[in-house]
XYZ file of C-alpha atoms in Angstrom:
619
model
C -0.156 -0.194 0.091
C 1.350 3.492 -1.008
C 1.485 6.348 1.980
C -1.075 7.815 4.051
C -3.507 10.945 2.593
C -5.019 12.791 5.109
C -8.052 15.149 4.318
C -8.996 18.596 5.363
C -12.666 19.878 5.350
C -12.942 23.169 4.340
C -15.765 24.384 6.233
C -14.916 28.080 6.027
C -14.016 28.234 2.072
C -16.873 26.388 1.242
C -18.920 29.112 1.809
C -17.158 31.782 0.682
C -16.841 30.327 -2.681
C -20.508 29.531 -2.477
C -22.004 33.563 -1.550
C -21.407 35.809 0.804
C -22.082 35.170 4.266
C -20.617 32.448 6.883
C -22.674 30.502 9.083
C -23.220 32.109 12.486
C -21.886 30.572 16.080
C -24.814 28.637 17.283
C -24.604 26.761 13.452
C -21.440 26.124 14.130
C -21.770 24.684 17.372
C -24.304 22.372 15.873
C -22.391 21.325 12.844
C -18.813 20.841 15.049
C -19.787 17.374 16.477
C -20.955 15.816 13.136
C -17.891 16.876 11.695
C -16.341 15.385 14.364
C -18.065 11.930 13.882
C -17.732 11.390 10.266
C -14.306 10.517 11.250
C -12.617 11.203 8.188
C -10.847 14.635 8.639
C -7.632 15.300 10.387
C -7.711 18.925 10.085
C -10.685 21.636 9.511
C -10.494 24.817 8.052
C -12.224 27.388 10.687
C -12.037 30.581 9.880
C -9.336 33.319 8.634
C -10.096 35.546 5.510
C -13.694 36.388 4.779
C -14.738 34.694 8.119
C -14.108 37.058 11.117
C -15.230 40.149 8.649
C -18.260 38.779 7.482
C -19.526 37.646 11.244
C -19.263 41.022 12.117
C -20.751 42.477 8.769
C -24.370 40.661 9.717
C -23.424 42.009 13.172
C -22.095 39.180 15.150
C -18.777 38.677 17.211
C -16.653 36.640 15.435
C -14.332 35.967 18.570
C -17.373 33.851 19.563
C -17.910 32.149 16.639
C -14.091 31.007 16.143
C -13.740 29.981 20.243
C -17.319 27.822 19.751
C -16.392 26.161 16.348
C -12.740 25.266 17.582
C -13.631 23.902 20.819
C -15.026 20.498 19.511
C -12.456 19.823 17.108
C -9.853 20.297 19.517
C -11.167 18.348 22.070
C -11.149 15.421 19.597
C -7.732 16.009 18.171
C -8.641 17.398 15.121
C -6.178 20.410 13.766
C -7.569 23.746 13.096
C -6.424 25.922 10.546
C -7.093 29.421 9.271
C -6.678 31.705 6.247
C -4.156 34.234 6.672
C -3.529 36.594 4.005
C -0.074 37.489 4.889
C 0.688 41.461 4.823
C -3.246 42.157 4.906
C -3.981 39.668 7.877
C -7.490 38.905 7.444
C -8.548 42.047 5.291
C -8.138 43.405 1.941
C -5.340 45.798 2.171
C -2.076 45.679 4.497
C -1.948 45.593 8.169
C 0.532 46.929 10.644
C 3.204 44.796 11.973
C 1.512 45.026 15.468
C -1.719 43.917 14.408
C -0.393 41.227 12.213
C 1.971 39.779 15.434
C -1.523 40.108 17.609
C -3.221 38.127 15.233
C -1.275 35.041 16.280
C -1.313 35.455 19.599
C -5.341 35.689 19.727
C -5.669 32.848 17.111
C -3.844 30.474 19.219
C -5.323 31.391 22.233
C -8.830 30.758 20.440
C -7.977 27.208 19.569
C -6.467 27.990 16.337
C -3.671 25.366 15.552
C -2.145 26.282 11.763
C -2.233 29.424 10.026
C -2.058 29.286 6.008
C -0.096 32.446 5.296
C -0.528 33.514 1.744
C 0.567 36.530 -0.193
C -1.092 37.539 -3.209
C 1.968 38.166 -5.266
C 3.993 35.526 -3.641
C 5.972 38.006 -2.395
C 8.451 35.772 0.576
C 8.980 39.370 2.229
C 5.348 39.403 2.874
C 5.245 36.125 4.005
C 8.024 35.608 6.426
C 7.136 37.953 9.049
C 4.051 36.156 9.671
C 6.021 32.766 9.838
C 7.937 34.159 12.555
C 4.859 35.599 14.646
C 3.029 32.544 14.217
C 6.170 30.514 15.279
C 6.074 32.952 18.193
C 2.942 32.748 19.153
C 3.291 28.654 19.018
C 1.241 28.538 15.873
C 2.037 25.985 12.951
C 2.856 28.617 9.664
C 1.783 26.730 6.793
C 3.693 29.155 4.087
C 1.576 29.076 0.541
C 2.392 29.143 -3.043
C -0.370 30.633 -4.711
C -0.724 28.549 -7.812
C -1.636 30.017 -11.298
C -0.469 29.546 -14.886
C 1.397 31.591 -16.914
C 4.842 31.847 -18.394
C 6.160 33.598 -15.332
C 4.875 30.504 -13.003
C 7.219 27.707 -13.607
C 8.098 24.745 -11.439
C 11.453 26.333 -10.535
C 10.089 30.049 -9.883
C 8.153 27.874 -7.322
C 10.153 25.633 -5.906
C 12.457 28.465 -5.362
C 10.066 30.271 -3.608
C 9.329 27.155 -1.555
C 13.141 26.822 -0.648
C 12.778 30.634 0.604
C 9.975 29.949 2.910
C 11.185 26.752 4.207
C 14.013 28.205 5.324
C 12.437 30.805 7.000
C 10.978 28.490 9.307
C 7.819 26.821 7.423
C 7.238 23.172 8.099
C 4.496 23.216 5.766
C 3.847 24.317 2.536
C 0.855 24.641 0.811
C -0.241 24.785 -2.929
C -3.115 27.019 -2.863
C -4.763 26.187 -6.418
C -7.322 28.931 -5.536
C -8.423 29.148 -9.349
C -8.323 25.514 -10.175
C -5.984 26.150 -13.244
C -2.980 24.451 -12.352
C -1.999 21.960 -14.748
C -1.877 18.520 -13.317
C 1.323 17.639 -14.615
C 2.890 20.357 -13.615
C 1.378 20.434 -9.651
C 3.013 16.872 -9.449
C 6.327 18.119 -11.215
C 6.148 20.746 -8.489
C 5.344 18.499 -5.348
C 8.283 16.083 -6.552
C 10.740 19.149 -6.558
C 9.853 20.053 -3.290
C 9.700 16.792 -1.564
C 13.111 15.757 -3.320
C 14.873 18.751 -1.558
C 12.561 18.666 1.910
C 11.116 15.483 2.063
C 10.329 16.463 6.016
C 7.782 19.261 4.955
C 4.272 18.687 4.841
C 2.600 19.486 1.784
C -1.081 20.262 1.301
C -2.914 20.688 -1.980
C -5.784 23.109 -2.158
C -7.451 23.229 -5.632
C -10.783 24.548 -6.707
C -12.984 22.498 -9.151
C -14.458 25.263 -11.434
C -12.463 24.640 -14.511
C -12.260 20.694 -13.859
C -8.676 19.917 -13.524
C -8.651 19.604 -9.749
C -9.768 15.918 -9.449
C -6.800 15.120 -11.487
C -4.670 17.347 -9.784
C -5.580 15.501 -6.522
C -4.093 12.372 -7.835
C -1.295 13.491 -9.686
C 0.390 15.698 -6.431
C -0.651 12.345 -4.058
C 1.158 10.143 -6.617
C 4.529 12.764 -6.367
C 4.230 13.365 -2.484
C 1.589 15.476 -1.226
C 0.881 14.776 2.440
C -2.863 16.150 3.005
C -5.553 17.080 0.372
C -8.023 19.763 1.077
C -11.754 18.774 0.488
C -15.699 20.007 0.570
C -18.904 18.074 1.174
C -22.220 17.963 -0.202
C -24.507 20.226 -0.566
C -21.770 22.752 -1.337
C -18.998 20.831 -3.181
C -18.311 20.937 -6.601
C -19.582 23.583 -8.639
C -16.652 26.482 -8.425
C -16.098 25.288 -4.544
C -13.952 22.050 -4.235
C -14.553 18.478 -5.071
C -16.084 16.207 -2.400
C -14.245 14.035 -0.052
C -16.594 10.813 -1.308
C -14.950 10.917 -4.485
C -11.553 11.899 -3.543
C -11.470 9.196 -0.935
C -12.584 6.420 -3.576
C -10.055 7.787 -6.442
C -7.253 7.524 -3.780
C -8.305 4.334 -2.467
C -8.226 2.563 -5.924
C -4.949 4.085 -6.704
C -3.595 2.280 -3.503
C -3.049 4.976 -0.833
C -4.257 4.531 2.937
C -6.974 6.974 3.498
C -9.463 7.200 6.184
C -13.085 5.929 6.350
C -16.280 7.914 6.083
C -19.036 7.512 8.639
C -21.674 7.687 6.226
C -24.421 8.533 8.526
C -22.613 11.520 9.929
C -21.933 12.666 6.752
C -25.693 12.727 5.844
C -26.640 14.597 8.883
C -23.754 16.837 8.258
C -25.328 17.325 4.912
C -28.605 17.975 6.355
C -27.430 20.373 8.591
C -25.475 22.391 6.131
C -28.949 22.563 4.085
C -30.613 23.707 7.002
C -28.237 26.796 7.114
C -28.670 27.475 3.901
C -32.468 27.290 3.815
C -32.145 29.516 7.255
C -30.522 32.784 5.709
C -27.089 31.839 3.639
C -29.294 30.659 0.455
C -30.650 34.531 -0.107
C -26.810 35.024 -0.516
C -25.394 32.394 -2.952
C -25.666 32.559 -6.646
C -26.667 29.602 -8.198
C -24.041 29.847 -10.964
C -21.355 28.926 -8.362
C -22.841 25.571 -8.371
C -21.826 25.299 -11.926
C -18.105 24.335 -13.431
C -17.407 26.294 -16.614
C -14.363 25.651 -18.752
C -13.977 29.360 -19.521
C -12.450 29.744 -16.439
C -9.179 27.951 -17.609
C -8.528 31.100 -19.790
C -9.008 34.019 -17.378
C -7.888 32.052 -14.357
C -10.405 33.756 -11.758
C -10.794 32.360 -8.524
C -13.484 30.251 -6.970
C -13.673 31.965 -4.242
C -14.663 35.665 -5.386
C -17.397 33.989 -7.537
C -20.103 35.306 -5.126
C -18.745 38.696 -4.932
C -17.975 39.048 -8.828
C -21.535 38.087 -9.817
C -22.864 40.478 -7.372
C -20.795 42.913 -9.085
C -21.838 41.967 -12.661
C -25.332 42.410 -11.969
C -24.752 45.536 -11.198
C -22.683 46.801 -14.043
C -25.121 44.811 -16.428
C -28.236 47.186 -15.606
C -26.204 50.488 -15.809
C -24.510 48.753 -19.258
C -28.273 47.777 -20.659
C -29.413 50.992 -19.562
C -26.971 52.695 -21.910
C -27.333 50.453 -24.648
C -31.427 50.963 -24.598
C -30.873 54.810 -24.580
C -28.831 54.423 -27.561
C -31.057 52.265 -29.448
C -28.592 49.051 -29.155
C -29.432 45.339 -28.334
C -29.110 44.603 -24.748
C -26.471 42.186 -23.110
C -27.216 39.140 -21.404
C -25.811 38.565 -18.109
C -23.949 35.518 -19.829
C -22.633 37.612 -22.691
C -21.388 40.366 -20.531
C -19.575 37.443 -17.832
C -17.969 36.083 -21.525
C -16.643 39.887 -22.259
C -15.493 40.007 -18.588
C -13.451 36.788 -19.177
C -11.893 37.722 -21.944
C -10.708 41.136 -20.342
C -9.437 39.325 -17.740
C -7.161 37.622 -20.083
C -6.185 40.892 -21.826
C -5.513 42.786 -18.453
C -3.858 40.338 -16.494
C -0.456 39.836 -18.318
C -0.299 43.941 -18.471
C -0.318 44.331 -15.110
C 2.438 42.073 -14.277
C 0.794 38.494 -14.075
C -0.390 38.803 -9.824
C -1.464 35.649 -9.178
C -5.302 35.577 -9.017
C -6.007 35.555 -5.801
C -7.682 37.754 -2.897
C -7.213 40.695 -3.052
C -5.425 41.243 -6.745
C -8.269 38.742 -8.247
C -10.654 41.617 -7.400
C -8.160 44.066 -8.412
C -7.688 42.621 -11.889
C -11.317 41.963 -12.385
C -12.819 45.451 -10.947
C -10.411 46.788 -13.707
C -11.594 44.579 -16.311
C -15.259 45.158 -15.441
C -14.748 48.715 -15.953
C -12.713 48.603 -19.093
C -15.885 46.322 -20.582
C -18.425 49.244 -18.937
C -16.345 52.023 -20.445
C -15.765 50.415 -23.687
C -19.592 49.404 -24.215
C -19.926 53.325 -24.051
C -17.554 54.324 -26.366
C -14.651 55.263 -23.793
C -10.967 53.697 -23.779
C -9.685 51.362 -21.259
C -7.493 52.173 -17.866
C -9.783 54.972 -16.908
C -10.887 53.570 -13.483
C -8.173 52.066 -11.646
C -8.872 52.702 -7.999
C -5.977 53.492 -5.157
C -5.391 49.668 -3.922
C -4.916 48.729 -7.613
C -2.819 51.481 -8.361
C -0.763 50.478 -5.275
C -0.175 47.087 -6.332
C 0.617 48.545 -9.942
C 3.225 50.963 -7.745
C 5.096 48.224 -5.810
C 3.026 49.212 -2.306
C 1.632 45.808 -1.746
C 5.047 43.922 -2.909
C 6.796 42.972 -6.466
C 4.739 41.577 -9.160
C 6.084 38.174 -10.993
C 6.187 39.695 -14.130
C 6.702 43.156 -16.288
C 4.158 45.761 -16.282
C 2.747 46.949 -19.503
C 4.576 49.902 -20.968
C 0.962 51.628 -21.472
C 0.608 51.365 -17.473
C 4.165 52.501 -16.667
C 3.187 55.733 -18.757
C 0.042 56.124 -17.430
C 1.620 56.035 -13.836
C 4.152 58.352 -14.344
C 1.497 60.598 -16.390
C -0.421 60.725 -12.929
C 2.929 61.821 -11.279
C 3.332 58.308 -9.357
C 6.188 56.688 -8.050
C 7.447 53.293 -8.358
C 8.783 51.663 -5.335
C 11.011 48.172 -4.628
C 11.230 48.554 -0.875
C 9.544 46.393 1.560
C 6.000 47.052 1.713
C 5.562 46.973 5.736
C 7.417 49.754 5.945
C 4.056 51.652 4.563
C 2.202 50.537 7.179
C 3.240 51.921 10.740
C 2.505 50.352 14.003
C -0.757 51.418 14.747
C -2.128 48.992 18.263
C -1.686 52.311 20.566
C -3.981 54.250 18.812
C -6.813 51.579 18.498
C -5.943 51.035 22.620
C -7.257 55.176 23.101
C -10.420 54.246 21.077
C -11.755 51.580 23.045
C -10.525 53.454 26.130
C -12.517 56.198 25.218
C -15.443 54.444 24.180
C -15.220 52.042 27.566
C -14.791 49.420 25.405
C -13.164 45.921 26.986
C -10.348 44.697 25.490
C -11.730 41.349 25.236
C -10.325 37.922 26.554
C -6.513 37.762 25.186
C -7.174 41.123 23.441
C -9.450 39.643 21.249
C -11.623 42.453 20.788
C -8.964 44.689 20.300
C -7.348 42.586 17.588
C -10.787 42.703 15.913
C -11.113 46.671 16.189
C -7.553 46.920 14.949
C -7.996 44.814 11.643
C -11.371 45.482 10.678
C -12.284 49.282 12.496
C -14.745 49.989 10.423
C -16.809 46.933 10.477
C -16.244 46.828 14.279
C -17.376 50.255 15.079
C -20.665 49.338 12.802
C -20.745 46.325 15.112
C -20.528 47.574 18.210
C -23.347 50.645 17.253
C -25.789 47.809 16.228
C -25.922 49.339 12.679
C -24.673 46.387 10.942
C -27.121 44.285 12.415
C -29.839 46.733 11.496
C -28.385 46.845 7.858
C -28.052 42.889 7.468
C -31.694 42.230 8.722
C -33.034 44.951 5.911
C -30.570 43.156 3.360
C -32.204 39.572 4.701
C -35.571 41.005 4.485
C -35.103 42.559 0.963
C -33.341 39.124 -0.117
C -36.597 37.113 0.999
C -38.828 39.586 -0.504
C -36.835 39.824 -3.897
C -36.575 35.889 -4.397
C -40.646 35.445 -3.598
C -41.271 37.811 -6.178
C -39.055 36.003 -8.696
C -40.840 33.059 -8.072
C -44.273 34.431 -9.105
C -45.666 35.112 -5.376
C -48.338 37.881 -5.083
C -47.400 41.011 -2.633
C -49.972 39.612 -0.376
C -48.260 35.828 -0.249
C -44.988 38.121 0.455
C -46.574 40.010 3.267
C -47.868 37.057 4.968
C -44.511 34.956 4.749
C -42.737 38.198 5.923
C -44.638 38.364 8.899
C -44.471 34.621 9.634
C -43.646 34.474 13.095
C -43.469 38.091 13.622
C -45.438 39.718 16.085
C -47.735 43.546 15.737
C -47.152 46.620 17.566
C -50.754 47.898 17.527
C -51.996 51.673 17.322
C -53.838 52.053 20.501
C -55.574 55.099 19.512
C -56.181 56.964 15.778
C -53.791 59.717 14.626
C -50.445 60.290 12.621
C -47.438 58.153 13.315
C -44.325 60.326 14.662
C -41.084 58.239 15.099
C -38.841 61.225 15.813
C -38.877 65.208 15.595
C -35.580 65.852 13.718
C -35.697 69.924 13.038
C -32.561 69.441 10.804
C -32.690 66.411 8.834
C -35.332 64.184 7.608
C -37.286 62.108 10.231
C -37.742 58.593 9.346
C -39.056 55.647 11.032
C -36.420 53.168 12.463
C -34.310 50.941 9.928
C -35.645 47.064 9.235
C -33.595 44.922 11.988
C -33.619 47.584 14.214
C -33.981 46.214 18.128
C -36.758 47.344 20.319
C -36.700 46.058 24.298
C -39.659 45.237 26.341
C -41.051 49.024 27.716
C -39.121 51.064 25.420
C -40.491 53.781 23.606
C -41.660 52.722 20.083
C -43.286 55.662 18.781
C -45.881 58.509 18.972
C -49.521 59.018 17.604
C -50.944 62.875 17.342
C -54.425 62.314 17.225
C -56.744 64.855 15.480
C -56.742 67.307 18.850
C -53.259 67.471 18.792
C -52.879 65.557 22.108
C -50.192 63.267 21.428
C -49.954 59.749 22.547
C -46.607 57.698 23.523
C -46.619 53.901 22.223
C -44.047 51.479 23.744
C -42.966 47.971 22.546
C -44.792 45.085 24.233
C -41.935 42.615 24.061
C -38.384 42.604 22.592
C -37.646 41.729 19.231
C -36.298 43.195 15.847
C -38.322 44.994 13.330
C -39.469 43.442 10.020
C -41.764 46.081 8.701
C -42.836 49.332 9.730
C -45.088 52.220 8.622
C -43.494 55.329 7.504
C -43.080 58.555 9.657
C -46.402 60.730 9.043
C -48.520 57.525 8.531
C -52.222 58.063 9.356
C -53.404 55.044 11.461
C -56.864 53.974 13.209
C -56.980 52.403 16.458
C -56.479 48.464 15.928
C -54.269 48.816 13.088
C -50.694 47.456 13.043
C -47.486 49.984 13.170
C -44.909 47.337 12.517
C -43.944 43.686 12.927
C -41.250 42.620 15.217
C -39.707 39.250 15.049
C -39.309 38.636 18.781
C -36.043 37.521 20.382
C -35.501 34.254 22.327
C -34.293 36.364 25.529
C -36.620 39.243 26.881
C -34.768 42.533 27.561
C -36.242 44.989 29.603
C -35.838 48.462 28.546
C -33.738 50.454 31.370
C -35.511 53.362 31.747
C -39.193 51.843 31.784
C -41.099 53.091 34.501
C -44.278 51.394 34.317
C -44.909 47.720 33.745
C -46.035 46.686 30.151
C -48.671 43.760 29.804
C -49.543 42.578 26.471
C -53.214 41.309 26.384
C -53.817 38.380 24.188
C -56.003 38.463 21.220
C -59.787 38.007 21.678
C -61.967 36.797 19.034
C -63.782 40.176 18.138
C -60.948 43.028 18.465
C -58.320 43.328 15.671
C -54.867 41.827 16.681
C -53.822 43.030 20.285
C -54.905 45.451 22.633
C -51.949 46.970 24.472
C -52.371 48.383 27.934
C -50.456 49.811 30.842
C -50.629 47.716 34.049
C -51.730 50.130 37.003
C -49.485 50.881 39.568
C -50.038 49.308 43.115
């Protein structure tokens, strides 16, 4: 029998490659024990890029989610690993060195064993400091080669980079085939080259299934010495995600490798749970096209992990392009036609921008330039008119060295704008910043958190963390979710009345206790508006005001704890017994801190409308 091959479940990347959001803490707590029961995973990807930030975006605390997910896996002896963007940490732009160093201390304390460190340009200067910081914190640094296919990305190029990273202390190397366009034979030769020189180094292969190479690639890398293979599982395997563990296990078993058995009862339970999470809310933000493979991806090289955001961007530009075409008497483009145009433009743009590996964030930079080129060319304008500051940073060397040469046209454009190129260490452009974030937390009275994890979140995702702390993130997400549900039902042909009933399912109304005009607020300087969808109200909290025809104003209180799902506008005239708003009740009641009188909610009687709100008399 050949060597043993281990599997790693990409439970984080499965979701990133499928849509916009990640499972909540309570969902991760439910799935983790079932993943353990499956018995076939030596590792699980739990967090990292597009996990912590996404938790903040829907108003949840990522630190609690990471700890909850890693705990049962740690207890079962399964190694946990995270995705780490090197100089960019867990975000899309560079991070100060002191914040990078803190990240590894926090993540180790939260139960994460391994950090997969990659740099989108394969610049070792952006990876080596992270190897050092991870080792200092007691984590295993897995240095990463971002695989792509171009004249400059040869076996020798990657093998030399691996030598440099291993010499810096990396005990593991990951071949991150983020777009799945690495050719199987090429990948096998690369693994063989690294293993011949460094037989003690663990090699893990990560390949997306979009273009169709990945299954063959997995067999080829195993035949040449790879140790661990990244896999997915239903219902979000295949498509532009990753091959399913069942297929890979059976393929390798047939080829004579020692592989773990899969507890299929547990697999089916995990499959059911994951589908439940999709049905709960995640599916509203998953583009169906991400379940499809496409050979068109071979040429453009865009990664599976960005397909969700790319399709969302494409739809926005699609509407603008068709508006222009209609206004000029030209035939409109379908979304598929625009997609092909985008792929073709990526093929044109990529080499001229120096062949940056198409991985986060540089895949987004190249895609954005290509998309705006298409948009402007449809309008009869030229290329390169909409290059944002982050992309210019990449072009100028502020993010690291580009693997290839810039096109003379791009160099001339930069000089025309008075920009300067740099080959210095990118970290120097981003000075330490933790002292400033500590000051901000102190001024706001915010706790640094266990192991300084709250301080880290603010420093890593400052804008998103502030929105999370203020509650704006939760309100914004709830409004986005309600709109997504409504849009989906409308697309499926449901009537407005059916949509209204569905939106109100599981929600309770706040009833007008009098006839009059609704006032949510009186703002003399700006427009007064109703509270946002998703806004939370507590039991006994002032909800709104009703002014009757005689000018008498009555205060309306919230009679239970919940979040708004539907609400009437400022100035709406209501009759006694009408619904002012609908709220989805919270699991736990929270009493309003300034409530002076107990609020009693009287249940519905057969004749009156809905509910009657009364204030209990003081004894």
